[in-house]
Short mmCIF file of C-alpha atoms and ligand atoms in Angstrom, two decimals:
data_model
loop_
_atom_site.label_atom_id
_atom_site.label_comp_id
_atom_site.label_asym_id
_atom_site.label_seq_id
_atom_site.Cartn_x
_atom_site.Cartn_y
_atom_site.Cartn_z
CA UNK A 1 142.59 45.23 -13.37
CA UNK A 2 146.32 45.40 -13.71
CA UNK A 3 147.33 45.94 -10.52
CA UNK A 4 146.25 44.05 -7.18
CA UNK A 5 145.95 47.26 -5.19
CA UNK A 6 142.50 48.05 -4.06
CA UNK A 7 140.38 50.62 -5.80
CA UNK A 8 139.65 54.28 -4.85
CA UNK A 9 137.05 56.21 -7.07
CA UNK A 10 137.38 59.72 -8.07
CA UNK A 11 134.45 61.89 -8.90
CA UNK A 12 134.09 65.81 -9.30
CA UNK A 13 131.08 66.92 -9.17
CA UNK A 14 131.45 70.26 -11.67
CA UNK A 15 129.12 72.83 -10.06
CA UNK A 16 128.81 75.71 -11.84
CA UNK A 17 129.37 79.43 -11.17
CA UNK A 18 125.94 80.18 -11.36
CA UNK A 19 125.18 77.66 -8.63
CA UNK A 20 127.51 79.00 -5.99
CA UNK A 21 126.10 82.29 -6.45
CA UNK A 22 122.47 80.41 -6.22
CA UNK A 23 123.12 78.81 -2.91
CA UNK A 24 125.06 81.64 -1.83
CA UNK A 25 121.99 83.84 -1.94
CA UNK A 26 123.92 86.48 -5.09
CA UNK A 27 121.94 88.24 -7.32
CA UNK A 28 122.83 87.76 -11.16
CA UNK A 29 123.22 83.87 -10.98
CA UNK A 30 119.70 84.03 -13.18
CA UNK A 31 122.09 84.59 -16.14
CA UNK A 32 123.49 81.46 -15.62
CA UNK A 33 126.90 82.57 -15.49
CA UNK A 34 129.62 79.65 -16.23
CA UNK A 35 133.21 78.77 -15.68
CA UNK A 36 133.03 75.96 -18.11
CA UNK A 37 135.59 77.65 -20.50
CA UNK A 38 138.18 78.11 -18.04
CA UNK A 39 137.83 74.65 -16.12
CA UNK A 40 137.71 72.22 -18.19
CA UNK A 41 140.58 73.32 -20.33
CA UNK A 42 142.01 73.67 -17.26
CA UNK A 43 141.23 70.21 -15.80
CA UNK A 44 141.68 67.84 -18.59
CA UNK A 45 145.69 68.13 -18.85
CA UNK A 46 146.21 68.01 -15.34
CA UNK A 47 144.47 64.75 -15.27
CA UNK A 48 146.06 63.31 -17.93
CA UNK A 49 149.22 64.12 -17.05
CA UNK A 50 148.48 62.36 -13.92
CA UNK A 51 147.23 59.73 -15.73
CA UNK A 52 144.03 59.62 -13.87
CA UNK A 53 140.30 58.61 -15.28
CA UNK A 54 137.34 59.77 -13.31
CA UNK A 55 133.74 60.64 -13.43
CA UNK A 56 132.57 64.13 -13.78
CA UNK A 57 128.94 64.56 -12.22
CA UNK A 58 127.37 67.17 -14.92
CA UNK A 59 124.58 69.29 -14.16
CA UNK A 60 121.48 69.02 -16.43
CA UNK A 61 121.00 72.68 -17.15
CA UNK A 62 124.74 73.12 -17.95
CA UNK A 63 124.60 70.21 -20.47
CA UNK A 64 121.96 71.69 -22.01
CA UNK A 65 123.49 75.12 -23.24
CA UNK A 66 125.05 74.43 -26.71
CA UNK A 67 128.63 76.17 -25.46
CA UNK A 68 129.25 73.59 -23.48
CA UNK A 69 128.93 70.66 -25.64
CA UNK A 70 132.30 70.66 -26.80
CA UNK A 71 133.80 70.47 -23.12
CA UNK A 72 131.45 67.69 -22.70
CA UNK A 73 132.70 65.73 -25.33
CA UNK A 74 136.11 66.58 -24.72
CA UNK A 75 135.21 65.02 -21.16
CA UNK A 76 134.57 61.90 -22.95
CA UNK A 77 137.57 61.57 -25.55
CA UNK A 78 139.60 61.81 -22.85
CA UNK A 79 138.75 58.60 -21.17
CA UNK A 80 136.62 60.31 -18.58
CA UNK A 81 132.48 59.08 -17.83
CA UNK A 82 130.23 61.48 -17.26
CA UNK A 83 127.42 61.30 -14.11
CA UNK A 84 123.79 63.02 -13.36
CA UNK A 85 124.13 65.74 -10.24
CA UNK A 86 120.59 66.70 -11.35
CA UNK A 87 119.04 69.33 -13.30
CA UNK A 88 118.69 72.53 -11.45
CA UNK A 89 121.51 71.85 -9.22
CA UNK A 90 118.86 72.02 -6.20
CA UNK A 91 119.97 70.66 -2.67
CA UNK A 92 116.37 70.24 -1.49
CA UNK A 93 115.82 68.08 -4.31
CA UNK A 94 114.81 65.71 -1.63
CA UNK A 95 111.75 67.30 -0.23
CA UNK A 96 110.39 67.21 -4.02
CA UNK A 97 107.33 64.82 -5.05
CA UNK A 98 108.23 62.17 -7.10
CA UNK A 99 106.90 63.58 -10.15
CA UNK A 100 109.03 66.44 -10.10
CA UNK A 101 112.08 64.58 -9.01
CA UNK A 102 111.79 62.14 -12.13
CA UNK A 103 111.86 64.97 -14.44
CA UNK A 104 114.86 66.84 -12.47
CA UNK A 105 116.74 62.86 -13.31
CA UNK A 106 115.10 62.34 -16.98
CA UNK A 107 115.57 66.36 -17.80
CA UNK A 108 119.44 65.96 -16.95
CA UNK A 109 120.40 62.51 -18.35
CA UNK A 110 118.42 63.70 -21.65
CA UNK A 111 120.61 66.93 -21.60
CA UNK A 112 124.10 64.90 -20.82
CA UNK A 113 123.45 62.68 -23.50
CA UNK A 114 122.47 64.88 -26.29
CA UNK A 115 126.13 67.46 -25.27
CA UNK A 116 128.33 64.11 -24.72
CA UNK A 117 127.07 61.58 -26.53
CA UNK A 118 127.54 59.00 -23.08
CA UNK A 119 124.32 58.18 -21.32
CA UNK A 120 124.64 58.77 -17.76
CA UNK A 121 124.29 55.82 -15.13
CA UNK A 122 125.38 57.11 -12.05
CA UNK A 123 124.02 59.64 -9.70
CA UNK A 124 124.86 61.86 -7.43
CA UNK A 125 122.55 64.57 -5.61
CA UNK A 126 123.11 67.99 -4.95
CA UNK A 127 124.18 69.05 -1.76
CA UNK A 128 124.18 64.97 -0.76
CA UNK A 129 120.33 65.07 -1.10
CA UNK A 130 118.86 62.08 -1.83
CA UNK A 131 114.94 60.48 -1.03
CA UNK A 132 113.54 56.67 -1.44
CA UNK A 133 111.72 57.82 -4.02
CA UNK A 134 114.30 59.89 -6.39
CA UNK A 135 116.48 56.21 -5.32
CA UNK A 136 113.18 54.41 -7.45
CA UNK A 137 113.40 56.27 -10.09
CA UNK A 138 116.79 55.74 -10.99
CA UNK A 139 116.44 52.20 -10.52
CA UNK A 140 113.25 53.02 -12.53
CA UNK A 141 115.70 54.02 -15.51
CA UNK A 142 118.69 51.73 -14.82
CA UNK A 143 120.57 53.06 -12.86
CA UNK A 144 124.12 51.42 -11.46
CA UNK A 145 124.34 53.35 -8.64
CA UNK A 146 123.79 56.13 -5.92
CA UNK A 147 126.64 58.43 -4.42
CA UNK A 148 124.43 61.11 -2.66
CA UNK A 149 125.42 60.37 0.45
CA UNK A 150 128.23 61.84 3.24
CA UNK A 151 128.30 59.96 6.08
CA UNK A 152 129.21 62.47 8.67
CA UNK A 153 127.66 64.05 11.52
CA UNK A 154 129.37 66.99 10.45
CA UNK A 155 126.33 68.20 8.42
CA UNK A 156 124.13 70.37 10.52
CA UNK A 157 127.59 72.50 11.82
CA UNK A 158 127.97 72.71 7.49
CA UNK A 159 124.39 73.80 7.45
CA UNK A 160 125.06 76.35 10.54
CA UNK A 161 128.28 78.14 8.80
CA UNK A 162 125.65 78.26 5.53
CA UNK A 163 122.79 79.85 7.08
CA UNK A 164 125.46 81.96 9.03
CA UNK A 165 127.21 83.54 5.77
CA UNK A 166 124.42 83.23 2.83
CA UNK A 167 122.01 85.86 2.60
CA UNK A 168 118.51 84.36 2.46
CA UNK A 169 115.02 85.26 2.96
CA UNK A 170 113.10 83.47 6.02
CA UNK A 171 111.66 81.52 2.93
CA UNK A 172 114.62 80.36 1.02
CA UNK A 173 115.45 79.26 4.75
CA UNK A 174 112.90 76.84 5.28
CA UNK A 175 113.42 75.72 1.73
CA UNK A 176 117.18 74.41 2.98
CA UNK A 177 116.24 73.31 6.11
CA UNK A 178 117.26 69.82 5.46
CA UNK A 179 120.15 71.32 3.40
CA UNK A 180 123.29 68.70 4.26
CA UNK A 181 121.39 66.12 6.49
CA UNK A 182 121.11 65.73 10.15
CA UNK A 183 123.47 64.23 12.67
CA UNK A 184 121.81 60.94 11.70
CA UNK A 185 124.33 60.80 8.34
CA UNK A 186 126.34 60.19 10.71
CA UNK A 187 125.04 56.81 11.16
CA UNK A 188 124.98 55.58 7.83
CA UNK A 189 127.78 53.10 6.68
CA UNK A 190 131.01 54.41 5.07
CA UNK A 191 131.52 51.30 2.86
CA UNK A 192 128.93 50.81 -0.13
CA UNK A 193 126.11 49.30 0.36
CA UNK A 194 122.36 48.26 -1.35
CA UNK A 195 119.67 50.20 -0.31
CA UNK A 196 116.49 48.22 0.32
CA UNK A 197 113.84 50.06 -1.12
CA UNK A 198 109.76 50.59 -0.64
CA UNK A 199 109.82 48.41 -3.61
CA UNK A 200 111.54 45.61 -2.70
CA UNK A 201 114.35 46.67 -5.35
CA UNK A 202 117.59 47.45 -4.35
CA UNK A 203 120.47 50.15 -5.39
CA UNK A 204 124.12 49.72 -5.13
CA UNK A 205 125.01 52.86 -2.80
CA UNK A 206 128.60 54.33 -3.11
CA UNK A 207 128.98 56.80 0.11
CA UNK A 208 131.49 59.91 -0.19
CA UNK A 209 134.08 58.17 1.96
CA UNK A 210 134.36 60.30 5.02
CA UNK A 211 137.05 58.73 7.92
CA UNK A 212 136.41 55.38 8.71
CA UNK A 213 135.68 55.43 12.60
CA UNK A 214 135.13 59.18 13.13
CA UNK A 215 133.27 59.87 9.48
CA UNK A 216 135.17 63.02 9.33
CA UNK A 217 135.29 64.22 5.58
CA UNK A 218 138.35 64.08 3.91
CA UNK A 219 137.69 64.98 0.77
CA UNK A 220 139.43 67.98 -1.19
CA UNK A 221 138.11 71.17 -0.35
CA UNK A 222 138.16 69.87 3.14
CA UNK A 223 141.89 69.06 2.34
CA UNK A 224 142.57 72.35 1.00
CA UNK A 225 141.24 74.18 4.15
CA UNK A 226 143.62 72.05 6.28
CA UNK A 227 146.75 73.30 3.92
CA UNK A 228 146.04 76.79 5.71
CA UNK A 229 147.31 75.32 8.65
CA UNK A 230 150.22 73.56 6.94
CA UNK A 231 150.56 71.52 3.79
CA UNK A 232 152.45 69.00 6.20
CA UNK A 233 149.34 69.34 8.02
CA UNK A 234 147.28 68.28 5.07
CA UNK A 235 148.91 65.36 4.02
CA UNK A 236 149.38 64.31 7.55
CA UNK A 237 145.65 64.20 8.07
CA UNK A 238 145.13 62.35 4.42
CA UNK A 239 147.69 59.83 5.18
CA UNK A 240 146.30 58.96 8.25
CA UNK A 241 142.63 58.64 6.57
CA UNK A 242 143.86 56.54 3.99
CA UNK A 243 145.34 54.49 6.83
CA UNK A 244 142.22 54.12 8.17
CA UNK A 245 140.61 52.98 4.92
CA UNK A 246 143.55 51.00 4.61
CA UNK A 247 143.30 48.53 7.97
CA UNK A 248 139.55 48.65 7.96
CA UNK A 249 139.31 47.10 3.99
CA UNK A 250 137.24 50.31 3.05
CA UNK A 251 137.85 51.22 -0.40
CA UNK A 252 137.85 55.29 -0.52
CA UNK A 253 135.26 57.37 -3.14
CA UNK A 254 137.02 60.01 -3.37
CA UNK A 255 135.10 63.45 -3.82
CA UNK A 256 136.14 67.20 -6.01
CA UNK A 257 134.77 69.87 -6.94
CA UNK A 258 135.82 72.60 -9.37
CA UNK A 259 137.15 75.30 -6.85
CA UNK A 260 139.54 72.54 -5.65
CA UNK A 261 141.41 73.15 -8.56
CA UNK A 262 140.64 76.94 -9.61
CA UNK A 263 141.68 79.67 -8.20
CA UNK A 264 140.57 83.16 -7.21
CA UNK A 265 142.54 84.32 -10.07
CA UNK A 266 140.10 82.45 -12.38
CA UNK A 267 136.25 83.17 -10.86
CA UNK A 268 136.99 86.40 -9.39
CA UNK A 269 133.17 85.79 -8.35
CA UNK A 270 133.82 83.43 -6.21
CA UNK A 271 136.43 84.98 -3.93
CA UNK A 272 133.73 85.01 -1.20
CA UNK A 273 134.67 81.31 -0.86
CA UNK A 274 137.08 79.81 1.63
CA UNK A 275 140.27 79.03 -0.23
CA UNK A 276 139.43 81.36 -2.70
CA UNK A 277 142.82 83.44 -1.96
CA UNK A 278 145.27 80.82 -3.03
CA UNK A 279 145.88 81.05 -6.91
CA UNK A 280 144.83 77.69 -9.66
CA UNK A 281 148.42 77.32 -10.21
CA UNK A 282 148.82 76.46 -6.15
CA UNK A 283 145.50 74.53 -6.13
CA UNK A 284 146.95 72.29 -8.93
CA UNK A 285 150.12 71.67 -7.09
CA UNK A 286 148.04 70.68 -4.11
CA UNK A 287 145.72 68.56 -5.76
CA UNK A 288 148.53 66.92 -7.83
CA UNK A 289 150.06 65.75 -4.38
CA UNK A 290 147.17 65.18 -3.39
CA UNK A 291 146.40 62.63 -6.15
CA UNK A 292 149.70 61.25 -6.14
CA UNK A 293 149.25 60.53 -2.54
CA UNK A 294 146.00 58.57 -2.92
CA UNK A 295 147.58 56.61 -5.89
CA UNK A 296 150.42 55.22 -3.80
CA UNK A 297 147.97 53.05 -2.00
CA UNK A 298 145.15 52.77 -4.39
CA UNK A 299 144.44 51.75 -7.94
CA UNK A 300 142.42 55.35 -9.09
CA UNK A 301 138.97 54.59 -11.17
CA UNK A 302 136.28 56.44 -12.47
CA UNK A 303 132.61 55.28 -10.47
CA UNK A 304 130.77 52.63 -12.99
CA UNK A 305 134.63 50.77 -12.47
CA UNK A 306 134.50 50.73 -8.96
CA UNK A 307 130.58 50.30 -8.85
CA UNK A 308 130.73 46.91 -11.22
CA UNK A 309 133.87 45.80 -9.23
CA UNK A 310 131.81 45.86 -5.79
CA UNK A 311 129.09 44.35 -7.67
CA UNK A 312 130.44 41.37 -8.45
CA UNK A 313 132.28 40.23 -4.91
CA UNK A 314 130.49 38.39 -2.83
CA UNK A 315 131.31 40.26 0.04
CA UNK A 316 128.58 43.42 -1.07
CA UNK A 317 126.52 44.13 2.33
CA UNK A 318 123.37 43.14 2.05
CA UNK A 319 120.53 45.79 2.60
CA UNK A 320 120.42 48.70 4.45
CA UNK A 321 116.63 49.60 5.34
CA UNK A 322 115.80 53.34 3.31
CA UNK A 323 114.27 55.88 4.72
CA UNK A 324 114.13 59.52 4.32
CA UNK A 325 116.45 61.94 6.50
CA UNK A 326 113.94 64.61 6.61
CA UNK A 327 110.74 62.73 7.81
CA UNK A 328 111.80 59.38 8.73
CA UNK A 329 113.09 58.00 12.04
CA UNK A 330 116.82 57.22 11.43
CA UNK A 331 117.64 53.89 9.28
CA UNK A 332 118.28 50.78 11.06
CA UNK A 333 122.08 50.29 11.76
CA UNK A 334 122.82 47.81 9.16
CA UNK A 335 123.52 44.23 10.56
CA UNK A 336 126.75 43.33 11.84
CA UNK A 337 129.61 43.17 9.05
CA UNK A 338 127.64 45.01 7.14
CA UNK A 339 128.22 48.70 8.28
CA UNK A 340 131.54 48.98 7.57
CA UNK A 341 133.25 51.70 10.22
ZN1 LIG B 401 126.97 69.87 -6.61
#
């Protein structure tokens, strides 16, 4: 490390244009339609002129159209790791058996690898799904950690909006019931933690930091939605998160996705979704204050940094109990000092 600042990861998890149309009930997302070509040549300078290194969470059947391959690798030449969201981008991945969840992990890393060149050891699940048993088999295959999940208890009002404006069949429905977790997230820790599992392994868990205290998100499309109200308003509200990470020693992982930084202007597609009016070149203003923001009080690392870092204090929480948010009673609250906020 060359500074004594505490860490803050960055991820983006690159969802595809396809996938928005998937979840968003469109016809013609079958054709796999992609924004690959326009984001990552958009991304890559904007990062490195801010000088910031982070860890892109690739989709398996994205990797695995030859187009892409070049973005991939130009992912990785410039300094940047490259993550598993899964391979069909599916956020009931957790209601899968665990046959079916080992190939959606193997199918994806396989893909990342052979477009990158960089073997993924991270994960992240769609639509924060995660199950004990997709948690075994990435310990199964080496995995260094987990970041599926949001601690909020924000999720079922997120599902609520989603069943409100999709358009889906009584089927597809019941399919996402579980789609964003219950108001039990809401209990889980915001600091990282191990996972105890069936087992008796354990997984270094790295939580989307939502507000320490009141685990409201703060990541940056919720950002962006607040710079309606006000840019002033915006930073306000990160400033006083980071505060909060700040006095309660949690280090943030902080959490992007591609329409943070494009704009209408560039997936005309997309202009169904909120904060799909303001142009990229405003979104990249934003998000560069954003970033510069977070980097006055943090040091600004890519996941496998900040995941080796926290493995190797002696201050890690011990275990937190799994158990699945779908079928399970809620987890135990972890022990005392262990919970973070
Ligand atoms: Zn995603």
């Amino acid at each position: 490390m060359t500074d004594s600042r505490p860490l803050a990861s960055v991820s983006l998890d690159v969802d595809n244009l396809w996938s928005y149309l998937k979840t968003h009930g469109d016809a013609g997302w079958e054709q796999r339609p992609s924004y690959y070509d326009v984001f990552f040549p958009t991304v890559l300078p904007v990062l490195d002129e801010l000088g910031i290194r982070l860890t892109f969470f690739i989709v398996g059947r994205d990797a695995a159209v030859p187009a892409h391959a070049p973005h991939l690798q130009a992912v990785i030449a410039a300094g940047h790791e490259v993550g598993n969201h899964s391979f069909e981008h599916e956020p009931w991945l957790d209601r899968y058996p665990p046959d079916r969840i080992a190939r959606e992990i193997n199918d994806a890393e396989e893909a990342i690898l052979a477009a990158s060149g960089q073997r993924t050891i991270g994960f992240r699940g769609p639509g924060y799904s995660w199950s004990p048993a997709l948690f075994e088999v990435l310990v199964d295959r080496g995995y260094l950690y987990d970041a599926s999940t949001l601690p909020t208890y924000l999720g079922p009002l997120a599902r609520a909006y989603y069943f409100w404006t999709a358009r889906l069949t009584p089927a597809q429905r019941e399919e996402r019931a579980t789609l964003f977790g219950g108001a039990r997230d809401g209990l889980r820790p915001v600091r990282p933690y191990r996972w105890a599992l069936p087992s008796g392994r354990t997984l270094l868990e790295i939580p989307v930091t939502t507000m320490p205290g009141i685990k409201i998100p703060f990541h940056l499309s919720y950002l962006l939605y607040l710079s309606r109200v006000s840019e002033t308003a915006m930073i306000a509200y990160l400033r006083t998160a980071l505060m909060m990470c700040r006095v309660t020693g949690t280090e943030p992982s902080f959490l992007l996705h591609p329409l943070d930084l494009l704009g209408g202007d560039q997936a005309p597609a997309l202009r169904f979704f909120p904060g799909m009016d303001l142009t990229g070149k405003r979104k990249i203003e934003l998000f560069a204050r954003v970033m510069r923001t977070l980097g006055t009080h943090f040091s600004l690392v890519n996941m496998s940094t900040h995941a080796r870092e926290i493995i190797a204090r002696p201050t890690l929480a011990s275990r937190t109990a799994v158990s699945g948010r779908a079928t399970m009673p809620a987890a135990a609250p972890a022990p005392a000092g262990q919970s973070g906020a």
